[in-house]
Coordinates of C-alpha atoms in Angstrom, one line a residue:
Chain A
M1 CA 101.5 117.6 49.1
S2 CA 98.2 118.3 47.3
A3 CA 95.2 116.2 46.5
P4 CA 94.4 115.1 43.0
T5 CA 92.5 117.6 41.0
G6 CA 90.7 115.1 38.8
T7 CA 87.7 113.1 40.0
A8 CA 88.6 109.8 38.4
A9 CA 91.5 108.8 40.5
P10 CA 90.6 108.8 44.1
V11 CA 94.1 107.8 45.3
R12 CA 97.3 109.2 44.0
P13 CA 99.8 106.7 42.7
G14 CA 102.1 105.7 45.6
A15 CA 99.8 107.0 48.3
T16 CA 98.3 104.7 50.9
A17 CA 94.8 103.6 49.9
P18 CA 92.5 105.0 52.6
H19 CA 91.2 102.4 55.1
P20 CA 87.7 101.4 54.0
R21 CA 86.3 102.3 57.4
L22 CA 88.0 105.6 57.7
S23 CA 85.8 108.7 58.1
V24 CA 86.9 112.3 58.2
N25 CA 85.0 114.4 60.7
Q26 CA 84.3 117.8 59.1
A27 CA 85.7 119.5 62.2
T28 CA 89.1 118.4 61.1
I29 CA 88.8 120.7 58.0
K30 CA 86.7 123.3 59.8
Y31 CA 87.0 126.1 57.3
A32 CA 85.7 124.0 54.3
T33 CA 82.1 124.4 53.4
L34 CA 80.0 121.2 53.3
P35 CA 80.3 121.0 49.4
E36 CA 84.1 121.5 49.7
A37 CA 84.4 119.0 52.5
L38 CA 82.4 116.4 50.7
D39 CA 84.5 116.9 47.5
T40 CA 87.8 116.8 49.4
V41 CA 87.0 113.7 51.2
R42 CA 85.6 111.9 48.1
R43 CA 88.6 112.9 46.0
A44 CA 90.9 111.4 48.6
G45 CA 89.2 108.1 48.3
V46 CA 87.8 108.2 51.8
G47 CA 84.4 106.6 52.0
A48 CA 82.7 108.5 54.9
I49 CA 82.4 111.9 56.5
G50 CA 81.2 113.1 59.9
T51 CA 79.0 116.2 59.4
W52 CA 78.5 119.2 61.6
R53 CA 75.4 121.3 62.1
E54 CA 76.9 124.7 61.2
P55 CA 78.0 123.9 57.7
V56 CA 74.7 122.1 57.1
A57 CA 72.8 125.2 58.3
E58 CA 74.9 127.4 56.1
L59 CA 73.8 125.5 53.0
G60 CA 70.3 124.7 54.2
L61 CA 69.3 121.1 55.1
A62 CA 67.6 120.3 51.7
D63 CA 70.6 121.3 49.7
A64 CA 72.9 119.6 52.2
V65 CA 71.0 116.4 51.9
R66 CA 71.2 116.5 48.1
R67 CA 74.9 117.2 48.2
V68 CA 75.5 114.3 50.5
A69 CA 73.5 112.0 48.3
D70 CA 75.4 113.2 45.3
S71 CA 78.8 112.6 47.0
G72 CA 78.3 108.9 47.4
L73 CA 79.8 109.1 50.9
R74 CA 78.6 107.5 54.0
V75 CA 77.6 109.8 56.9
S76 CA 79.3 108.3 60.0
S77 CA 77.8 110.8 62.5
H78 CA 76.3 114.3 62.8
C79 CA 77.8 116.7 65.3
R80 CA 76.5 117.9 67.6
G81 CA 73.7 118.3 70.0
G82 CA 73.6 118.4 73.8
F83 CA 74.4 121.3 76.1
F84 CA 71.8 119.9 78.5
T85 CA 72.9 121.4 81.9
L86 CA 70.8 124.5 82.0
P87 CA 68.2 124.6 84.7
E88 CA 64.5 124.6 83.8
G89 CA 63.4 127.6 81.8
T90 CA 63.0 128.9 78.3
A91 CA 66.7 128.6 77.5
R92 CA 66.6 124.9 78.3
Q93 CA 63.4 124.4 76.3
R94 CA 65.0 126.1 73.3
A95 CA 68.0 123.8 73.7
L96 CA 65.8 120.7 73.7
D97 CA 63.9 122.0 70.7
D98 CA 67.1 122.6 68.9
N99 CA 68.2 119.1 69.7
R100 CA 65.0 117.7 68.2
R101 CA 65.9 119.6 65.0
A102 CA 69.4 118.1 65.2
I103 CA 67.8 114.7 65.4
D104 CA 65.8 115.4 62.3
E105 CA 68.9 116.6 60.5
T106 CA 70.7 113.4 61.5
A107 CA 68.0 111.2 60.1
A108 CA 67.9 113.2 56.8
L109 CA 71.6 113.2 56.3
S110 CA 72.0 109.6 57.2
A111 CA 69.3 108.6 54.9
A112 CA 71.0 110.6 52.1
G113 CA 74.3 109.0 52.8
A114 CA 75.6 105.8 51.1
A115 CA 74.7 102.4 52.5
G116 CA 76.4 102.0 55.9
S117 CA 75.6 105.5 57.0
A118 CA 75.0 105.7 60.8
P119 CA 72.1 107.8 62.1
V120 CA 74.1 109.0 65.1
L121 CA 73.8 112.4 66.7
V122 CA 76.9 113.1 68.9
L123 CA 76.0 114.9 72.2
V124 CA 78.2 117.0 74.3
A125 CA 76.7 117.3 77.8
G126 CA 77.5 120.9 78.6
G127 CA 79.4 122.3 81.5
L128 CA 78.4 123.9 84.8
P129 CA 75.9 126.7 84.2
A130 CA 77.5 130.1 84.9
G131 CA 78.0 130.6 88.6
S132 CA 77.1 127.1 89.6
R133 CA 79.3 124.5 91.3
D134 CA 76.6 121.9 91.4
L135 CA 78.0 119.0 89.4
T136 CA 75.4 116.6 90.7
G137 CA 72.5 118.8 89.6
A138 CA 74.1 119.4 86.2
R139 CA 74.5 115.7 85.6
S140 CA 70.9 114.9 86.6
R141 CA 69.7 117.5 84.1
V142 CA 71.7 115.7 81.4
A143 CA 69.8 112.5 82.3
D144 CA 66.5 114.4 82.2
A145 CA 67.3 115.8 78.8
L146 CA 68.0 112.4 77.4
A147 CA 64.7 111.2 78.7
A148 CA 63.0 114.1 77.0
L149 CA 64.7 113.4 73.7
V150 CA 64.5 109.6 73.5
P151 CA 60.9 109.4 72.1
H152 CA 61.9 111.6 69.2
A153 CA 65.1 109.6 68.7
L154 CA 63.1 106.4 68.5
D155 CA 60.5 107.9 66.2
T156 CA 63.2 109.0 63.7
G157 CA 65.5 106.0 64.1
V158 CA 68.4 108.2 65.3
Q159 CA 70.8 107.0 68.0
L160 CA 71.8 109.7 70.5
A161 CA 75.5 109.3 71.3
V162 CA 76.7 110.6 74.6
E163 CA 80.3 111.6 74.3
P164 CA 82.4 111.7 77.5
L165 CA 84.8 114.6 77.2
H166 CA 88.2 114.8 78.9
P167 CA 88.0 115.8 82.5
M168 CA 89.8 119.0 81.8
Y169 CA 86.6 120.2 80.2
A170 CA 84.3 119.3 83.2
A171 CA 83.7 122.8 84.3
D172 CA 83.1 124.6 81.1
R173 CA 82.2 122.0 78.4
A174 CA 81.0 118.6 79.6
V175 CA 80.0 117.3 83.0
V176 CA 80.2 113.8 81.5
S177 CA 83.9 112.8 81.8
T178 CA 84.2 109.0 81.6
L179 CA 82.8 106.2 79.4
A180 CA 81.5 104.5 82.5
Q181 CA 79.5 107.6 83.4
A182 CA 78.2 107.9 79.8
L183 CA 77.1 104.3 80.0
D184 CA 75.3 104.9 83.2
L185 CA 73.4 107.8 81.6
A186 CA 72.5 105.6 78.6
A187 CA 71.5 102.6 80.7
P188 CA 67.8 103.5 81.2
F189 CA 67.1 103.7 77.5
P190 CA 67.2 101.3 74.6
A191 CA 70.5 101.0 72.9
A192 CA 68.8 102.0 69.6
A193 CA 68.1 105.3 71.2
V194 CA 71.1 106.1 73.3
G195 CA 74.7 105.0 72.8
V196 CA 78.1 106.4 73.5
V197 CA 81.1 107.8 71.7
V198 CA 84.6 106.5 72.3
D199 CA 87.0 109.3 71.4
T200 CA 90.6 108.4 72.2
F201 CA 91.6 112.0 72.9
H202 CA 89.0 112.2 75.7
V203 CA 89.3 108.7 77.3
W204 CA 92.8 107.3 76.6
W205 CA 94.0 108.0 80.1
D206 CA 91.2 106.2 81.8
P207 CA 92.4 103.2 83.9
A208 CA 88.9 101.7 83.5
L209 CA 88.8 102.2 79.7
A210 CA 89.1 98.5 78.6
A211 CA 86.4 97.5 81.1
S212 CA 84.1 100.3 80.0
I213 CA 84.6 99.5 76.3
A214 CA 83.8 95.9 76.9
R215 CA 80.7 97.0 78.9
A216 CA 79.7 99.3 76.1
G217 CA 80.1 96.5 73.6
A218 CA 78.0 94.0 75.6
A219 CA 75.2 96.6 75.7
R220 CA 75.6 97.4 72.0
R221 CA 76.1 101.0 72.9
I222 CA 79.2 102.0 70.9
A223 CA 77.7 104.5 68.4
S224 CA 81.0 106.0 67.2
Y225 CA 84.7 105.5 67.5
Q226 CA 86.9 108.6 67.0
V227 CA 90.6 108.6 66.9
C228 CA 92.7 111.6 67.8
D229 CA 96.0 111.8 69.6
W230 CA 96.9 113.5 72.9
T231 CA 99.9 115.8 72.3
T232 CA 102.0 117.6 74.9
P233 CA 102.5 120.3 75.9
I234 CA 98.8 121.1 76.0
A235 CA 98.0 123.9 73.6
A236 CA 97.3 127.4 74.9
D237 CA 93.7 126.8 74.0
P238 CA 93.1 123.3 75.5
L239 CA 90.1 122.8 73.2
L240 CA 92.5 122.8 70.2
S241 CA 95.2 120.5 71.7
R242 CA 94.7 117.6 69.4
G243 CA 97.0 115.7 67.0
Y244 CA 97.0 113.4 64.1
P245 CA 97.2 109.7 65.2
G246 CA 100.8 108.9 65.9
D247 CA 101.8 112.5 66.8
G248 CA 101.2 112.1 70.5
H249 CA 101.0 109.7 73.5
V250 CA 98.1 107.5 72.7
D251 CA 98.6 103.8 71.9
F252 CA 95.9 103.2 69.4
G253 CA 96.5 99.4 69.4
P254 CA 94.9 98.4 72.7
V255 CA 92.0 100.8 72.4
T256 CA 91.2 99.8 68.8
D257 CA 91.5 96.1 69.7
A258 CA 89.1 96.7 72.6
V259 CA 86.6 98.5 70.3
V260 CA 86.8 95.8 67.7
D261 CA 86.4 93.0 70.3
A262 CA 83.4 94.9 71.6
G263 CA 81.8 94.3 68.3
Y264 CA 81.9 97.8 66.8
S265 CA 82.0 97.5 63.0
G266 CA 81.2 101.0 61.9
D267 CA 83.3 103.8 60.5
V268 CA 86.1 105.3 62.5
E269 CA 86.3 109.0 62.5
V270 CA 89.4 111.2 62.7
E271 CA 88.3 114.4 64.4
L272 CA 91.0 117.0 65.1
F273 CA 90.5 120.4 66.7
N274 CA 93.8 122.1 66.0
Q275 CA 94.5 125.6 64.7
A276 CA 97.5 124.6 62.7
I277 CA 95.6 121.9 61.0
W278 CA 92.7 124.2 60.3
D279 CA 95.2 126.6 58.7
T280 CA 96.4 123.9 56.3
P281 CA 94.7 123.3 52.9
P282 CA 91.9 120.7 53.5
A283 CA 93.2 118.3 50.8
D284 CA 96.6 118.2 52.5
V285 CA 94.9 117.6 55.8
V286 CA 92.8 114.7 54.5
A287 CA 95.9 113.2 52.9
R288 CA 97.7 113.3 56.2
V289 CA 94.7 111.9 58.0
V290 CA 94.7 108.9 55.6
A291 CA 98.4 108.3 56.1
S292 CA 98.5 108.8 59.8
F293 CA 95.4 106.5 60.2
A294 CA 97.1 103.8 58.2
E295 CA 100.3 104.0 60.2
A296 CA 99.0 104.5 63.8
V297 CA 95.5 102.8 63.9
P298 CA 95.7 99.0 63.6
L299 CA 92.1 98.6 62.5
P300 CA 91.7 95.3 60.5
R301 CA 90.8 95.9 56.9
Chain B
M1 CA 97.3 143.2 103.3
S2 CA 100.4 142.1 105.2
A3 CA 101.1 139.7 108.0
P4 CA 101.9 140.8 111.5
T5 CA 105.5 141.5 112.2
G6 CA 105.5 140.6 115.9
T7 CA 105.5 137.1 117.1
A8 CA 103.1 137.5 120.0
A9 CA 99.9 138.0 118.1
P10 CA 99.3 135.1 115.7
V11 CA 96.1 136.6 114.4
R12 CA 95.5 140.2 113.4
P13 CA 92.5 141.9 115.1
G14 CA 89.5 141.4 112.9
A15 CA 91.1 138.7 110.9
T16 CA 89.5 135.2 110.6
A17 CA 91.1 132.9 113.1
P18 CA 92.8 130.1 111.1
H19 CA 90.9 126.8 111.1
P20 CA 92.7 124.6 113.6
R21 CA 93.1 121.9 111.0
L22 CA 94.4 124.1 108.3
S23 CA 97.9 123.4 106.9
V24 CA 99.8 125.5 104.3
N25 CA 101.7 123.4 101.9
Q26 CA 105.0 125.0 101.2
A27 CA 104.5 124.8 97.4
T28 CA 101.9 127.6 97.9
I29 CA 104.7 129.9 99.0
K30 CA 107.3 128.3 96.7
Y31 CA 109.9 131.1 96.9
A32 CA 110.2 131.1 100.7
T33 CA 113.0 129.2 102.3
L34 CA 112.0 126.7 104.9
P35 CA 112.8 129.0 107.8
E36 CA 110.8 131.8 106.1
A37 CA 107.9 129.5 105.4
L38 CA 107.8 128.2 109.0
D39 CA 107.9 131.7 110.3
T40 CA 105.2 133.0 107.9
V41 CA 102.9 130.1 108.7
R42 CA 103.4 130.3 112.4
R43 CA 102.9 134.1 112.6
A44 CA 99.6 133.7 110.7
G45 CA 98.4 131.4 113.5
V46 CA 98.2 128.4 111.2
G47 CA 99.1 125.2 113.1
A48 CA 100.6 123.0 110.3
I49 CA 102.8 123.0 107.2
G50 CA 103.3 120.6 104.4
T51 CA 107.0 120.5 103.6
W52 CA 108.9 119.9 100.3
R53 CA 112.1 118.2 99.7
E54 CA 114.0 120.9 97.9
P55 CA 113.8 123.6 100.7
V56 CA 114.7 120.9 103.2
A57 CA 117.8 119.9 101.1
E58 CA 118.8 123.5 100.7
L59 CA 119.0 123.8 104.5
G60 CA 120.2 120.3 105.3
L61 CA 118.0 117.8 107.0
A62 CA 119.5 118.2 110.5
D63 CA 118.9 122.0 110.4
A64 CA 115.5 121.5 108.9
V65 CA 114.5 119.2 111.6
R66 CA 115.7 121.6 114.3
R67 CA 113.8 124.5 112.7
V68 CA 110.6 122.5 112.4
A69 CA 110.9 121.5 116.1
D70 CA 111.5 125.1 117.1
S71 CA 108.5 126.3 115.0
G72 CA 106.0 124.4 117.1
L73 CA 104.1 123.5 113.9
R74 CA 102.7 120.2 112.9
V75 CA 104.0 118.6 109.7
S76 CA 101.0 117.4 107.7
S77 CA 102.9 115.8 104.8
H78 CA 106.3 115.8 103.0
C79 CA 106.3 116.3 99.3
R80 CA 107.3 114.4 97.3
G81 CA 108.6 111.1 96.1
G82 CA 107.5 108.9 93.3
F83 CA 108.4 109.1 89.6
F84 CA 108.2 105.3 89.4
T85 CA 107.6 104.7 85.7
L86 CA 111.1 104.2 84.4
P87 CA 112.0 100.8 83.2
E88 CA 114.5 98.6 85.0
G89 CA 118.0 100.1 85.1
T90 CA 120.2 102.3 87.1
A91 CA 118.0 105.4 86.7
R92 CA 115.1 103.5 88.2
Q93 CA 117.4 102.2 91.0
R94 CA 118.5 105.7 91.7
A95 CA 114.9 106.9 91.9
L96 CA 114.0 104.1 94.4
D97 CA 117.1 104.9 96.5
D98 CA 116.1 108.6 96.5
N99 CA 112.6 107.6 97.6
R100 CA 114.1 105.7 100.5
R101 CA 115.9 108.9 101.5
A102 CA 112.6 110.8 101.2
I103 CA 111.0 108.3 103.5
D104 CA 113.8 108.9 106.1
E105 CA 113.3 112.6 105.7
T106 CA 109.5 112.2 106.3
A107 CA 110.1 110.3 109.4
A108 CA 112.5 112.8 110.8
L109 CA 110.5 115.9 110.0
S110 CA 107.3 114.3 111.3
A111 CA 109.0 113.3 114.5
A112 CA 110.2 116.9 114.9
G113 CA 106.8 118.4 114.3
A114 CA 104.3 119.1 117.0
A115 CA 101.9 116.4 118.2
G116 CA 99.5 115.5 115.4
S117 CA 102.1 115.5 112.7
A118 CA 101.6 112.9 110.0
P119 CA 104.5 110.8 108.7
V120 CA 103.1 111.0 105.2
L121 CA 105.2 111.0 102.0
V122 CA 103.3 112.2 99.0
L123 CA 104.0 110.2 95.8
V124 CA 103.5 111.3 92.2
A125 CA 103.5 108.3 89.9
G126 CA 105.4 109.7 87.0
G127 CA 104.4 109.9 83.4
L128 CA 105.1 107.8 80.3
P129 CA 108.8 107.4 79.8
A130 CA 110.2 109.3 76.9
G131 CA 109.0 107.7 73.6
S132 CA 106.7 105.2 75.3
R133 CA 103.0 104.9 74.8
D134 CA 102.7 101.9 77.1
L135 CA 100.4 103.0 79.9
T136 CA 99.8 99.5 81.2
G137 CA 103.5 98.9 81.6
A138 CA 104.1 102.3 83.3
R139 CA 101.3 101.5 85.7
S140 CA 102.7 98.1 86.6
R141 CA 106.1 99.7 87.3
V142 CA 104.4 102.0 89.8
A143 CA 103.0 99.0 91.6
D144 CA 106.4 97.4 91.5
A145 CA 108.0 100.4 93.0
L146 CA 105.5 100.5 95.9
A147 CA 106.3 96.9 96.6
A148 CA 110.0 97.7 96.7
L149 CA 109.5 100.7 99.1
V150 CA 106.9 99.3 101.5
P151 CA 109.3 97.4 103.8
H152 CA 111.3 100.6 104.4
A153 CA 108.0 102.5 104.9
L154 CA 106.9 100.0 107.5
D155 CA 110.4 100.1 109.2
T156 CA 110.3 103.8 109.6
G157 CA 106.6 104.3 110.3
V158 CA 106.0 106.4 107.2
Q159 CA 102.8 106.1 105.1
L160 CA 103.4 106.4 101.4
A161 CA 100.5 108.4 99.9
V162 CA 99.7 107.8 96.3
E163 CA 98.3 110.9 94.7
P164 CA 96.1 110.6 91.7
L165 CA 96.8 113.6 89.4
H166 CA 94.3 115.1 87.0
P167 CA 94.0 113.1 83.8
M168 CA 95.5 116.0 81.8
Y169 CA 98.8 115.1 83.3
A170 CA 98.6 111.4 82.4
A171 CA 101.2 111.5 79.6
D172 CA 103.9 113.7 81.2
R173 CA 103.4 113.6 85.0
A174 CA 101.3 110.8 86.5
V175 CA 99.9 107.7 85.0
V176 CA 97.7 107.4 88.1
S177 CA 94.6 109.5 87.4
T178 CA 91.8 108.5 89.6
L179 CA 91.3 107.8 93.3
A180 CA 89.9 104.3 92.5
Q181 CA 93.1 103.5 90.6
A182 CA 95.2 104.8 93.5
L183 CA 93.2 102.6 95.9
D184 CA 93.8 99.6 93.6
L185 CA 97.5 100.3 93.8
A186 CA 97.4 100.6 97.6
A187 CA 95.3 97.5 98.1
P188 CA 98.0 94.9 98.3
F189 CA 99.8 96.7 101.2
P190 CA 98.9 97.5 104.8
A191 CA 97.1 100.9 105.1
A192 CA 99.9 101.9 107.5
A193 CA 102.3 101.7 104.6
V194 CA 100.3 102.9 101.6
G195 CA 97.5 105.4 101.6
V196 CA 96.2 107.9 99.1
V197 CA 95.9 111.7 98.7
V198 CA 92.6 113.4 97.9
D199 CA 93.4 116.7 96.2
T200 CA 90.3 118.4 95.0
F201 CA 92.1 120.0 92.1
H202 CA 92.9 116.6 90.7
V203 CA 89.7 114.6 91.5
W204 CA 86.8 117.1 91.7
W205 CA 85.4 116.1 88.3
D206 CA 85.3 112.3 89.0
P207 CA 81.8 110.9 88.8
A208 CA 83.0 108.1 91.1
L209 CA 84.6 110.5 93.6
A210 CA 82.1 110.0 96.5
A211 CA 82.2 106.2 96.1
S212 CA 86.0 106.2 96.0
I213 CA 86.3 108.5 99.1
A214 CA 84.0 106.2 101.0
R215 CA 86.1 103.2 99.9
A216 CA 89.3 105.0 100.9
G217 CA 87.8 105.7 104.3
A218 CA 86.6 102.2 104.9
A219 CA 90.1 101.0 104.2
R220 CA 91.7 103.7 106.3
R221 CA 93.7 104.9 103.3
I222 CA 93.2 108.7 103.3
A223 CA 96.6 109.9 104.2
S224 CA 96.1 113.6 103.1
Y225 CA 93.3 115.9 102.1
Q226 CA 94.4 118.9 100.0
V227 CA 92.1 121.6 98.8
C228 CA 92.7 123.7 95.8
D229 CA 90.2 125.1 93.2
W230 CA 89.9 124.4 89.5
T231 CA 89.8 127.7 87.7
T232 CA 89.0 128.5 84.0
P233 CA 90.4 129.2 81.6
I234 CA 93.2 126.7 82.2
A235 CA 96.5 128.5 82.5
A236 CA 99.0 128.6 79.7
D237 CA 101.1 126.2 81.9
P238 CA 98.5 123.7 83.0
L239 CA 100.7 122.7 86.0
L240 CA 100.1 126.2 87.4
S241 CA 96.4 126.5 86.8
R242 CA 95.3 126.4 90.5
G243 CA 93.2 128.8 92.5
Y244 CA 92.4 129.6 96.1
P245 CA 89.4 127.8 97.4
G246 CA 86.4 129.7 96.2
D247 CA 88.0 131.2 93.1
G248 CA 86.9 128.4 90.8
H249 CA 84.4 125.7 90.1
V250 CA 84.9 123.2 92.9
D251 CA 82.1 122.7 95.4
F252 CA 84.2 122.0 98.5
G253 CA 81.1 121.1 100.6
P254 CA 80.3 117.6 99.2
V255 CA 83.9 116.6 98.9
T256 CA 84.8 117.8 102.4
D257 CA 81.7 116.1 103.9
A258 CA 82.7 112.9 102.1
V259 CA 86.2 113.0 103.5
V260 CA 85.0 113.8 107.0
D261 CA 82.4 111.0 106.8
A262 CA 85.1 108.7 105.7
G263 CA 86.8 109.3 109.0
Y264 CA 89.7 111.5 108.0
S265 CA 90.6 113.7 111.0
G266 CA 94.0 115.0 110.0
D267 CA 95.2 118.4 108.8
V268 CA 93.8 119.8 105.5
E269 CA 96.4 121.3 103.2
V270 CA 96.1 124.2 100.8
E271 CA 98.5 123.5 98.0
L272 CA 98.5 126.1 95.1
F273 CA 100.8 126.0 92.1
N274 CA 100.2 129.4 90.5
Q275 CA 102.7 131.9 89.3
A276 CA 100.7 135.0 90.4
I277 CA 100.4 133.5 93.9
W278 CA 104.1 132.7 93.9
D279 CA 104.8 136.4 92.9
T280 CA 102.8 137.6 95.9
P281 CA 104.6 138.1 99.3
P282 CA 104.2 134.9 101.3
A283 CA 102.5 136.5 104.3
D284 CA 99.8 137.9 102.0
V285 CA 99.4 134.5 100.4
V286 CA 99.0 132.8 103.8
A287 CA 96.5 135.4 104.9
R288 CA 94.5 134.8 101.8
V289 CA 94.7 131.0 102.3
V290 CA 93.3 131.4 105.8
A291 CA 90.4 133.6 104.7
S292 CA 89.6 131.5 101.6
F293 CA 89.7 128.3 103.5
A294 CA 87.3 129.7 106.1
E295 CA 84.9 130.9 103.5
A296 CA 84.9 128.0 101.0
V297 CA 85.8 124.9 102.9
P298 CA 83.1 123.8 105.3
L299 CA 85.3 121.7 107.6
P300 CA 83.8 121.4 111.1
R301 CA 86.0 123.1 113.7

């Protein structure tokens, strides 16, 4: 299966028309440059993309902004900032400064995107610092980092989006593991400045998920909804153990209903970290994303 | 390092005296028969063992009971029942009948153990049935199974202990993932009939852990406390990704303090599923368990 090579026909005859709220997160086609990713997504008839910092940096922000504007795509989020658990010191200050740059990038890319773009910067909390077992301390430093960044977020109109990661990453990637915890971290700040990400891969197992999504909706905190399946067995590298919607164990109906009922009306990203997917031609991946989303994710059109 | 070969000296000169509340779960020395396990644990000067059904079945219950009585050891728990998520049908009925037999075994082994033995049957909920994505249904069948077993548990004086497993096992092993969820499942029943297991490997990451342990203590629901470390990277088989206390990222201080403050005064098991540990001579493993427990788990003597 290959994507159309012309630019006039965004959807092949016979193919499912992409859902109008579908967004392809660029991590799903990790080896594409930003221009390649924008082109692949646009040609597939998908309306939005979630961008990543590395491909933007590779191109330079000014050029990236121009390419995004030319693409006509919405930008649904920018990934990613965070890594907030380092103790006080120059490395932490550098991380915070880098997050301020990420906020500026988010504002610029979102402004360049088509109407409906979301100025959302996805944040991954960071794991335990090397040699530390102090979860409580690490978590309090995440809260401190948010407090330090909120003024710049408000100044630039960017919403910081705290993403709880699956508990299997608590030690080495993210000390924020549940949506309830992310909401607690967001609570001291205006919703315009701090929201949360609901990524099915990370939160599908949570017995408190429905309650937490409702709480997030009531507080207007849902900044991003990402769909990705949980497949078994877990991959040898657990970071890459993600599947197309429908390939695993997640029931996307109840989660999607809860997110819709909570008032989220933005784009819905498919973000897949998976070596086999990365080794597939990007146009084929995007076609499969479109089809699997249509089949497995009952989002009203 | 090898264990003493005589029976008179339970602790080698210079070795750490085992903590009086330490128990070795037999899964930690998986390839030992029950007689070998009892002997290895006793010779190391450890006072208690957590038994498993398979080695008991291999020997026959009557012989197992006699061996346990002869060992002078306490039995801290019996592993394991559960696997409650099957839909109505003969397979489910067989599973429930098998759990009733496991309850009987627990009562017999506990009665044969030394004073302070705990008639506790550890339960693993079970994962999603093949082809199902219905977490809610699976969880409700766990509740139904508990209701079906509670009368027999009360008749025999056995406490069913619901063990929340790490969320990375939610699809294929246990749809009960947090201590709060286990407590919700236990709540309709008397604490004498249904308690919970606190296993650090499974729950260490939980931002609600301290609150849930306090809740469990107030309800007198802590049936077992198991210590095991979370190591990274996650093993190729995630079921076997467990380390000796101190080898990973868990801070055993706050969890142990919370369990003690919650009023738990029973034995504390070390349960390690780890192929490298299983490939080590059992006496060496038990010596390492004794030493790592003394170093990493600040349980008052």
